[in-house]
Coordinates of C-alpha atoms in Angstrom, one line a residue:
X1 CA 7.5 19.1 -18.7
X2 CA 10.5 17.4 -20.6
X3 CA 11.2 13.7 -21.3
X4 CA 14.4 13.6 -18.9
X5 CA 12.1 15.6 -15.9
X6 CA 9.1 13.1 -16.2
X7 CA 11.6 10.0 -15.8
X8 CA 12.9 11.9 -12.6
X9 CA 9.6 13.0 -11.1
X10 CA 8.6 9.2 -11.7
X11 CA 11.9 7.9 -9.8
X12 CA 11.8 10.1 -7.5
X13 CA 7.4 8.4 -6.6
X14 CA 9.3 5.4 -7.2
X15 CA 11.6 6.0 -4.3
X16 CA 9.5 7.0 -1.7
X17 CA 6.8 4.9 -1.9
X18 CA 7.7 3.1 0.9
X19 CA 7.5 6.5 2.6
X20 CA 3.6 7.2 1.1
X21 CA 2.3 4.0 2.1
X22 CA 3.3 5.1 5.8
X23 CA 1.7 7.6 4.9
X24 CA -2.0 6.2 4.0
X25 CA -1.1 3.9 6.4
X26 CA -0.7 6.1 9.4
X27 CA -4.3 8.3 7.8
X28 CA -5.9 5.2 8.8
X29 CA -5.3 3.9 10.9
X30 CA -5.9 7.9 13.3
X31 CA -9.4 8.6 11.9
X32 CA -10.4 5.6 12.9
X33 CA -9.2 6.2 16.5
X34 CA -10.6 9.7 16.2
X35 CA -13.9 7.6 15.6
X36 CA -14.2 5.3 18.1
X37 CA -12.5 8.0 20.7
X38 CA -15.5 10.0 19.7
X39 CA -18.3 8.0 19.7
X40 CA -16.8 6.6 22.8
X41 CA -16.2 9.6 24.9
X42 CA -20.8 10.8 23.0
X43 CA -21.6 8.2 24.7
X44 CA -20.7 9.3 28.2
X45 CA -22.2 12.9 27.1
X46 CA -25.6 11.8 25.2
X47 CA -26.2 9.3 27.7
X48 CA -27.3 7.3 24.5
X49 CA -24.8 4.2 22.9
X50 CA -27.2 3.7 20.7
X51 CA -27.7 7.9 20.2
X52 CA -24.6 8.2 20.4
X53 CA -23.4 5.7 17.9
X54 CA -25.2 6.8 15.4
X55 CA -25.0 10.4 15.4
X56 CA -21.4 10.3 15.5
X57 CA -21.6 7.1 12.5
X58 CA -24.1 9.9 10.4
X59 CA -21.9 13.2 11.5
X60 CA -19.0 10.9 11.1
X61 CA -20.6 9.7 7.2
X62 CA -22.3 13.6 7.2
X63 CA -18.2 14.8 6.7
X64 CA -16.3 12.4 4.3
X65 CA -18.9 12.3 1.9
X66 CA -18.6 16.7 2.2
X67 CA -14.9 16.6 2.1
X68 CA -15.0 13.6 -0.5
X69 CA -16.9 16.4 -2.6
X70 CA -15.3 19.5 -1.8
X71 CA -11.6 18.5 -2.2
X72 CA -11.9 16.5 -4.6
X73 CA -13.3 19.7 -6.9
X74 CA -11.0 21.4 -5.6
X75 CA -8.0 19.0 -6.3
X76 CA -7.6 20.0 -10.3
X77 CA -6.8 23.3 -9.3
X78 CA -4.3 22.3 -5.9
X79 CA -0.8 22.0 -8.1
X80 CA 0.5 19.8 -4.5
X81 CA -1.6 17.6 -3.5
X82 CA 1.1 15.9 -1.5
X83 CA 1.6 19.1 -0.2
X84 CA -2.2 20.0 0.5
X85 CA -1.8 16.5 2.7
X86 CA -0.4 17.4 5.3
X87 CA -2.1 20.1 5.5
X88 CA -5.5 18.5 5.2
X89 CA -3.5 15.3 8.1
X90 CA -1.9 18.3 10.2
X91 CA -6.4 20.1 10.4
X92 CA -7.2 16.6 11.4
X93 CA -4.8 16.7 14.2
X94 CA -6.0 20.3 15.7
X95 CA -9.4 18.6 15.5
X96 CA -8.9 15.8 17.5
X97 CA -7.3 18.1 20.2
X98 CA -10.7 20.4 19.0
X99 CA -12.7 18.3 21.9
X100 CA -10.6 17.8 24.8
X101 CA -11.4 21.5 25.4
X102 CA -14.6 20.8 23.4
X103 CA -15.5 18.4 26.1
X104 CA -14.5 20.4 29.2
X105 CA -15.7 23.3 28.7
X106 CA -19.2 21.1 27.7
X107 CA -19.4 20.2 31.1
X108 CA -17.8 23.1 32.9
X109 CA -21.2 24.5 31.2
X110 CA -24.1 21.2 31.4
X111 CA -25.4 22.2 34.7
X112 CA -26.8 26.2 33.6
X113 CA -28.4 24.3 30.5
X114 CA -29.8 21.0 32.6
X115 CA -31.4 24.9 34.7
X116 CA -32.7 26.8 31.6
X117 CA -33.5 24.3 28.6
X118 CA -35.9 22.4 28.1
X119 CA -35.0 18.6 27.2
X120 CA -35.7 18.6 23.8
X121 CA -33.2 22.6 23.7
X122 CA -30.4 20.5 26.3
X123 CA -30.1 17.1 23.3
X124 CA -29.8 20.2 19.9
X125 CA -26.9 21.4 22.2
X126 CA -25.6 17.6 22.7
X127 CA -26.3 17.7 18.5
X128 CA -23.9 20.8 18.3
X129 CA -21.3 19.1 20.6
X130 CA -21.0 16.5 18.3
X131 CA -21.1 18.9 15.3
X132 CA -18.6 20.8 16.2
X133 CA -16.5 17.3 18.2
X134 CA -16.7 15.3 13.9
X135 CA -16.9 17.9 11.1
X136 CA -14.1 19.8 10.7
X137 CA -12.2 16.7 11.5
X138 CA -13.6 14.5 9.1
X139 CA -14.5 16.5 6.5
X140 CA -10.4 17.0 6.0
X141 CA -10.7 13.5 6.5
X142 CA -12.5 13.2 3.6
X143 CA -10.2 14.6 0.9
X144 CA -6.9 12.0 1.8
X145 CA -7.8 9.7 -0.7
X146 CA -8.9 12.4 -3.6
X147 CA -5.3 14.2 -3.2
X148 CA -3.3 11.0 -2.9
X149 CA -5.4 10.0 -6.0
X150 CA -4.5 13.1 -7.3
X151 CA -0.6 13.2 -6.0
X152 CA 0.2 9.2 -7.3
X153 CA -1.6 8.8 -10.6
X154 CA 0.3 10.5 -13.9
X155 CA -1.1 7.9 -15.9
X156 CA -5.0 7.3 -16.6
X157 CA -4.4 3.3 -17.6
X158 CA -3.2 2.1 -13.7
X159 CA -6.5 4.6 -12.4
X160 CA -8.3 1.9 -11.2
X161 CA -5.2 -0.3 -9.9
X162 CA -3.5 2.9 -8.3
X163 CA -7.1 4.3 -6.3
X164 CA -8.0 0.3 -5.2
X165 CA -4.2 0.2 -3.4
X166 CA -4.9 4.0 -2.0
X167 CA -7.9 2.4 -0.9
X168 CA -6.4 -0.8 0.1
X169 CA -4.2 0.8 2.5
X170 CA -5.2 2.3 3.7
X171 CA -8.3 0.3 5.1
X172 CA -5.9 -2.3 6.2
X173 CA -5.1 1.0 8.3
X174 CA -8.0 1.9 9.7
X175 CA -8.8 -2.5 10.8
X176 CA -5.9 -1.3 12.9
X177 CA -6.5 2.2 14.8
X178 CA -9.9 0.5 15.2
X179 CA -8.6 -2.7 17.1
X180 CA -6.1 -1.1 18.6
X181 CA -8.5 2.1 19.7
X182 CA -11.1 -0.5 22.0
X183 CA -9.0 -3.4 22.8
X184 CA -5.1 -1.5 23.6
X185 CA -6.2 2.3 23.3
X186 CA -9.0 3.0 25.9
X187 CA -8.0 0.1 28.6
X188 CA -4.6 1.3 28.8
X189 CA -5.0 5.0 28.1
X190 CA -8.5 6.2 28.5
X191 CA -9.4 9.3 26.9
X192 CA -6.7 12.2 26.7
X193 CA -4.1 10.2 26.6
X194 CA -5.2 7.7 23.2
X195 CA -6.9 11.3 21.7
X196 CA -3.3 12.4 22.3
X197 CA -1.7 9.8 20.6
X198 CA -4.0 9.6 17.6
X199 CA -3.1 13.7 17.5
X200 CA 0.4 12.7 17.1
X201 CA -0.3 10.8 14.5
X202 CA -1.5 13.0 12.3
X203 CA 1.2 15.9 13.3
X204 CA 3.7 12.6 12.1
X205 CA 2.3 12.5 8.9
X206 CA 1.2 15.6 8.4
X207 CA 5.0 16.3 8.5
X208 CA 6.2 13.2 6.4
X209 CA 3.9 14.7 3.8
X210 CA 5.4 18.3 3.7
X211 CA 9.4 16.6 3.4
X212 CA 7.7 15.2 1.0
X213 CA 6.1 17.5 -1.1
X214 CA 9.9 19.1 -1.4
X215 CA 11.5 16.0 -1.8
X216 CA 9.4 16.1 -5.4
X217 CA 10.7 18.2 -8.3
X218 CA 7.3 17.6 -10.0
X219 CA 5.5 20.0 -7.9
X220 CA 2.8 21.0 -10.5
X221 CA 1.1 18.1 -11.6
X222 CA -0.9 17.8 -15.1
X223 CA -4.3 16.5 -15.6
X224 CA -4.2 13.3 -17.9
X225 CA -4.4 14.4 -21.3
X226 CA -7.5 12.8 -22.6
X227 CA -9.9 12.3 -25.9
X228 CA -12.9 14.8 -25.8
X229 CA -16.8 13.3 -23.1
X230 CA -18.0 12.6 -26.4
X231 CA -15.5 9.7 -27.1
X232 CA -15.6 8.1 -24.4
X233 CA -19.5 7.5 -23.2
X234 CA -19.3 6.2 -26.4
X235 CA -17.3 4.2 -25.4
X236 CA -16.4 3.7 -21.7
X237 CA -18.6 -0.1 -21.4
X238 CA -20.7 1.3 -18.7
X239 CA -22.2 4.4 -19.1
X240 CA -21.4 6.5 -15.8
X241 CA -24.3 6.7 -14.2
X242 CA -24.7 3.3 -14.0
X243 CA -21.3 3.5 -11.8
X244 CA -22.1 6.7 -10.0
X245 CA -25.9 4.0 -8.8
X246 CA -23.4 1.2 -7.9
X247 CA -20.5 3.1 -6.0
X248 CA -24.5 4.3 -4.2
X249 CA -25.6 1.3 -3.6
X250 CA -21.9 -0.7 -2.8
X251 CA -22.2 1.2 0.6
X252 CA -25.8 1.1 1.2
X253 CA -24.6 -2.1 1.3
X254 CA -22.0 -2.7 3.3
X255 CA -23.1 0.0 6.1
X256 CA -27.0 -1.6 6.5
X257 CA -24.4 -5.2 6.5
X258 CA -22.2 -3.3 8.7
X259 CA -25.4 -3.0 11.6
X260 CA -27.5 -5.9 10.8
X261 CA -24.2 -7.8 11.6
X262 CA -24.1 -6.1 14.4
X263 CA -27.5 -6.3 16.0
X264 CA -26.9 -10.7 15.0
X265 CA -23.6 -10.5 17.4
X266 CA -25.4 -8.2 19.8
X267 CA -27.3 -11.9 20.3
X268 CA -24.9 -13.7 21.5
X269 CA -22.4 -11.1 23.1
X270 CA -23.6 -9.1 26.3
X271 CA -20.9 -6.6 25.4
X272 CA -21.2 -3.9 23.1
X273 CA -18.0 -2.2 23.1
X274 CA -16.0 -5.2 22.2
X275 CA -18.7 -6.8 19.7
X276 CA -19.6 -3.0 17.6
X277 CA -15.2 -2.9 18.2
X278 CA -14.8 -6.7 16.4
X279 CA -17.0 -6.6 13.5
X280 CA -16.0 -3.7 12.8
X281 CA -12.6 -5.0 12.0
X282 CA -13.6 -8.0 10.5
X283 CA -15.5 -5.7 8.1
X284 CA -12.3 -3.0 7.0
X285 CA -9.5 -5.9 7.1
X286 CA -12.3 -7.0 5.0
X287 CA -12.1 -4.2 3.1
X288 CA -8.6 -3.9 2.8
X289 CA -8.1 -7.0 1.5
X290 CA -11.0 -6.7 -1.2
X291 CA -9.6 -3.1 -2.2
X292 CA -6.2 -5.6 -2.2
X293 CA -7.6 -7.9 -4.6
X294 CA -9.6 -5.8 -6.0
X295 CA -6.2 -4.0 -7.9
X296 CA -5.7 -6.7 -9.3
X297 CA -8.5 -7.6 -11.1
X298 CA -7.6 -3.4 -12.1
X299 CA -4.2 -4.5 -13.5
X300 CA -5.6 -7.6 -15.1
X301 CA -8.9 -7.1 -17.2
X302 CA -9.8 -4.4 -20.0
X303 CA -13.3 -5.1 -19.5
X304 CA -15.2 -4.6 -15.6
X305 CA -17.8 -5.7 -17.0
X306 CA -18.0 -9.2 -16.5
X307 CA -16.6 -8.5 -13.2
X308 CA -19.1 -6.8 -12.4
X309 CA -21.9 -9.2 -13.3
X310 CA -19.8 -11.5 -11.1
X311 CA -18.8 -9.1 -7.6
X312 CA -22.0 -8.9 -7.5
X313 CA -23.5 -12.4 -8.7
X314 CA -21.0 -13.8 -5.5
X315 CA -21.2 -11.4 -2.7
X316 CA -25.9 -12.0 -2.5
X317 CA -25.2 -15.0 -2.3
X318 CA -22.4 -15.0 0.5
X319 CA -24.7 -12.9 2.1
X320 CA -27.9 -15.1 1.6
X321 CA -25.3 -17.2 3.0
X322 CA -25.5 -15.7 6.4
X323 CA -27.9 -16.3 9.2
X324 CA -27.5 -20.6 8.6
X325 CA -23.7 -20.0 9.0
X326 CA -24.1 -17.9 12.0
X327 CA -26.1 -20.1 13.7
X328 CA -24.8 -23.4 13.1
X329 CA -21.3 -21.7 14.1
X330 CA -23.3 -20.2 16.8
X331 CA -25.2 -23.5 18.3
X332 CA -28.3 -21.7 17.6
X333 CA -28.0 -18.4 19.6
X334 CA -25.9 -20.3 22.2
X335 CA -23.9 -16.8 24.1
X336 CA -20.2 -16.9 23.2
X337 CA -17.5 -18.0 26.4
X338 CA -16.7 -15.1 28.4
X339 CA -15.3 -16.6 31.4
X340 CA -11.6 -18.3 29.8
X341 CA -9.1 -15.5 29.4
X342 CA -9.5 -12.3 27.4
X343 CA -6.1 -13.4 24.5
X344 CA -8.9 -16.4 23.8
X345 CA -12.2 -14.8 24.5
X346 CA -10.8 -12.9 21.8
X347 CA -9.7 -14.3 19.3
X348 CA -12.8 -16.3 19.9
X349 CA -15.3 -13.8 19.2
X350 CA -12.8 -12.8 15.6
X351 CA -13.4 -16.1 14.6
X352 CA -16.5 -16.3 15.0
X353 CA -16.8 -12.7 13.6
X354 CA -13.9 -13.9 10.5
X355 CA -16.5 -17.3 9.7
X356 CA -19.1 -16.5 9.0
X357 CA -18.7 -12.9 7.6
X358 CA -15.8 -12.5 6.6
X359 CA -16.3 -13.6 3.2
X360 CA -19.5 -11.2 2.2
X361 CA -17.1 -8.7 3.8
X362 CA -14.4 -10.0 1.3
X363 CA -17.0 -9.7 -1.9
X364 CA -18.7 -7.3 -1.1
X365 CA -15.1 -4.7 -0.7
X366 CA -13.9 -5.6 -3.8
X367 CA -16.7 -3.7 -6.0
X368 CA -16.7 -0.2 -4.7
X369 CA -12.2 -0.5 -5.1
X370 CA -12.9 -2.0 -8.9
X371 CA -15.5 0.5 -9.8
X372 CA -12.9 2.4 -10.1
X373 CA -11.5 -0.4 -12.8
X374 CA -14.9 1.5 -14.6
X375 CA -13.9 5.1 -14.4
X376 CA -10.7 4.4 -15.7
X377 CA -12.1 6.5 -18.6
X378 CA -13.9 9.5 -17.5
X379 CA -10.3 9.5 -15.0
X380 CA -9.0 12.6 -16.3
X381 CA -8.4 14.7 -13.1
X382 CA -8.3 11.4 -11.1
X383 CA -9.0 13.4 -7.7
X384 CA -12.2 15.2 -9.3
X385 CA -12.7 11.1 -10.3
X386 CA -11.8 9.4 -6.4
X387 CA -13.5 12.4 -4.5
X388 CA -17.8 12.0 -6.8
X389 CA -17.5 8.4 -6.7
X390 CA -16.6 8.5 -2.8
X391 CA -18.9 10.6 -2.1
X392 CA -22.0 9.0 -3.9
X393 CA -20.9 5.9 -2.5
X394 CA -20.5 7.7 1.5
X395 CA -23.8 9.9 1.6
X396 CA -25.4 5.5 0.1
X397 CA -23.6 4.3 3.2
X398 CA -25.7 7.4 4.8
X399 CA -28.8 5.9 4.0
X400 CA -28.0 2.4 4.2
X401 CA -26.8 2.5 8.2
X402 CA -30.3 4.7 8.7
X403 CA -32.7 3.1 6.9
X404 CA -30.9 -1.2 7.9
X405 CA -31.0 0.3 12.1
X406 CA -34.5 2.6 11.9
X407 CA -36.8 0.9 9.8
X408 CA -35.6 -2.9 7.9
X409 CA -35.0 -4.5 11.2
X410 CA -37.8 -2.5 12.9
X411 CA -40.1 -4.4 10.3
X412 CA -38.5 -7.7 8.7
X413 CA -36.0 -7.8 11.8
X414 CA -32.8 -9.6 10.6
X415 CA -32.5 -12.7 8.7
X416 CA -35.4 -10.8 6.2

């Protein structure tokens, strides 16, 4: 590519920056609306809220992890990542819309299934319904950030900063989606219209991305120039396996703590739906702010190791402080008042959540995006690097939530 064409392509990308930010925000927004809707509806079908939540989250994160790995690997062969991103978003919308006829069909055949199948067979049918409802769309969701990373990262030195920014914007949209799904869409629109609203957002993102893809003169995205792998390994401040291990531990800890802190808030709040949604929104907002901070740190430092040491130490200390802080905020586990107006009730719920877990969530939220700075030296193929680390992080998240929910809570309790 000539220098003139390169400069023109860079100018076009800078001109479309607000549109790209809107794409990433809306994509995250729709993803969490789908997740909340799936959990709500599968809870009605399965008949057990905790089992439905575990099933939905497990399949959702499994789809994300598989999508991270597959589309990250596939990104090296994609010449127009923005156009491919658009087709993924269209597929997500179709996958979200699929749940409406699937649920109608399942309810129609359920009486026959219950008469002919044993209890174990009914559970297999419910698990299969959850799988075909959730997995296809979440698998496609897993490819959106790797493809957007491939499109945006054109210089290896900017890999950490840009990737952290993508995560921050996407997570901010996810926080807004979780809030609107739980507190606005479902109470006022119901499941069907809420689902159609999310499908419409996915379709809008797809159309806008296709339009932007046509406007880009640099359809073919070259791989980033880099030295040999042996040189990278010798020069890297962290070995690759340490980066991967930290990505796994980050995902494990964040989801384990979300499970713990959701159970913690259940001690003082009777409405489990709002309690779960509030914890999720606080988590996502703090993780988004953490990703933004990671982006700033990545642009101002060349050696990530001291920053990673500091983040691990401070986040550990902040997590240790949560139990005592929560007891003081709730006056030794007194129930949060629910007799005031709905607005003041929501404000009180979120204020307590932010005060109790906001700081540790923020610090935990910096770690994984900042690992992209450590990965920078290996990121000849941005989409592949993002997909690999995101996949490892998501696998850690799955195992963290399961290990905490089924073992740690039962054997050690919340505080230990």
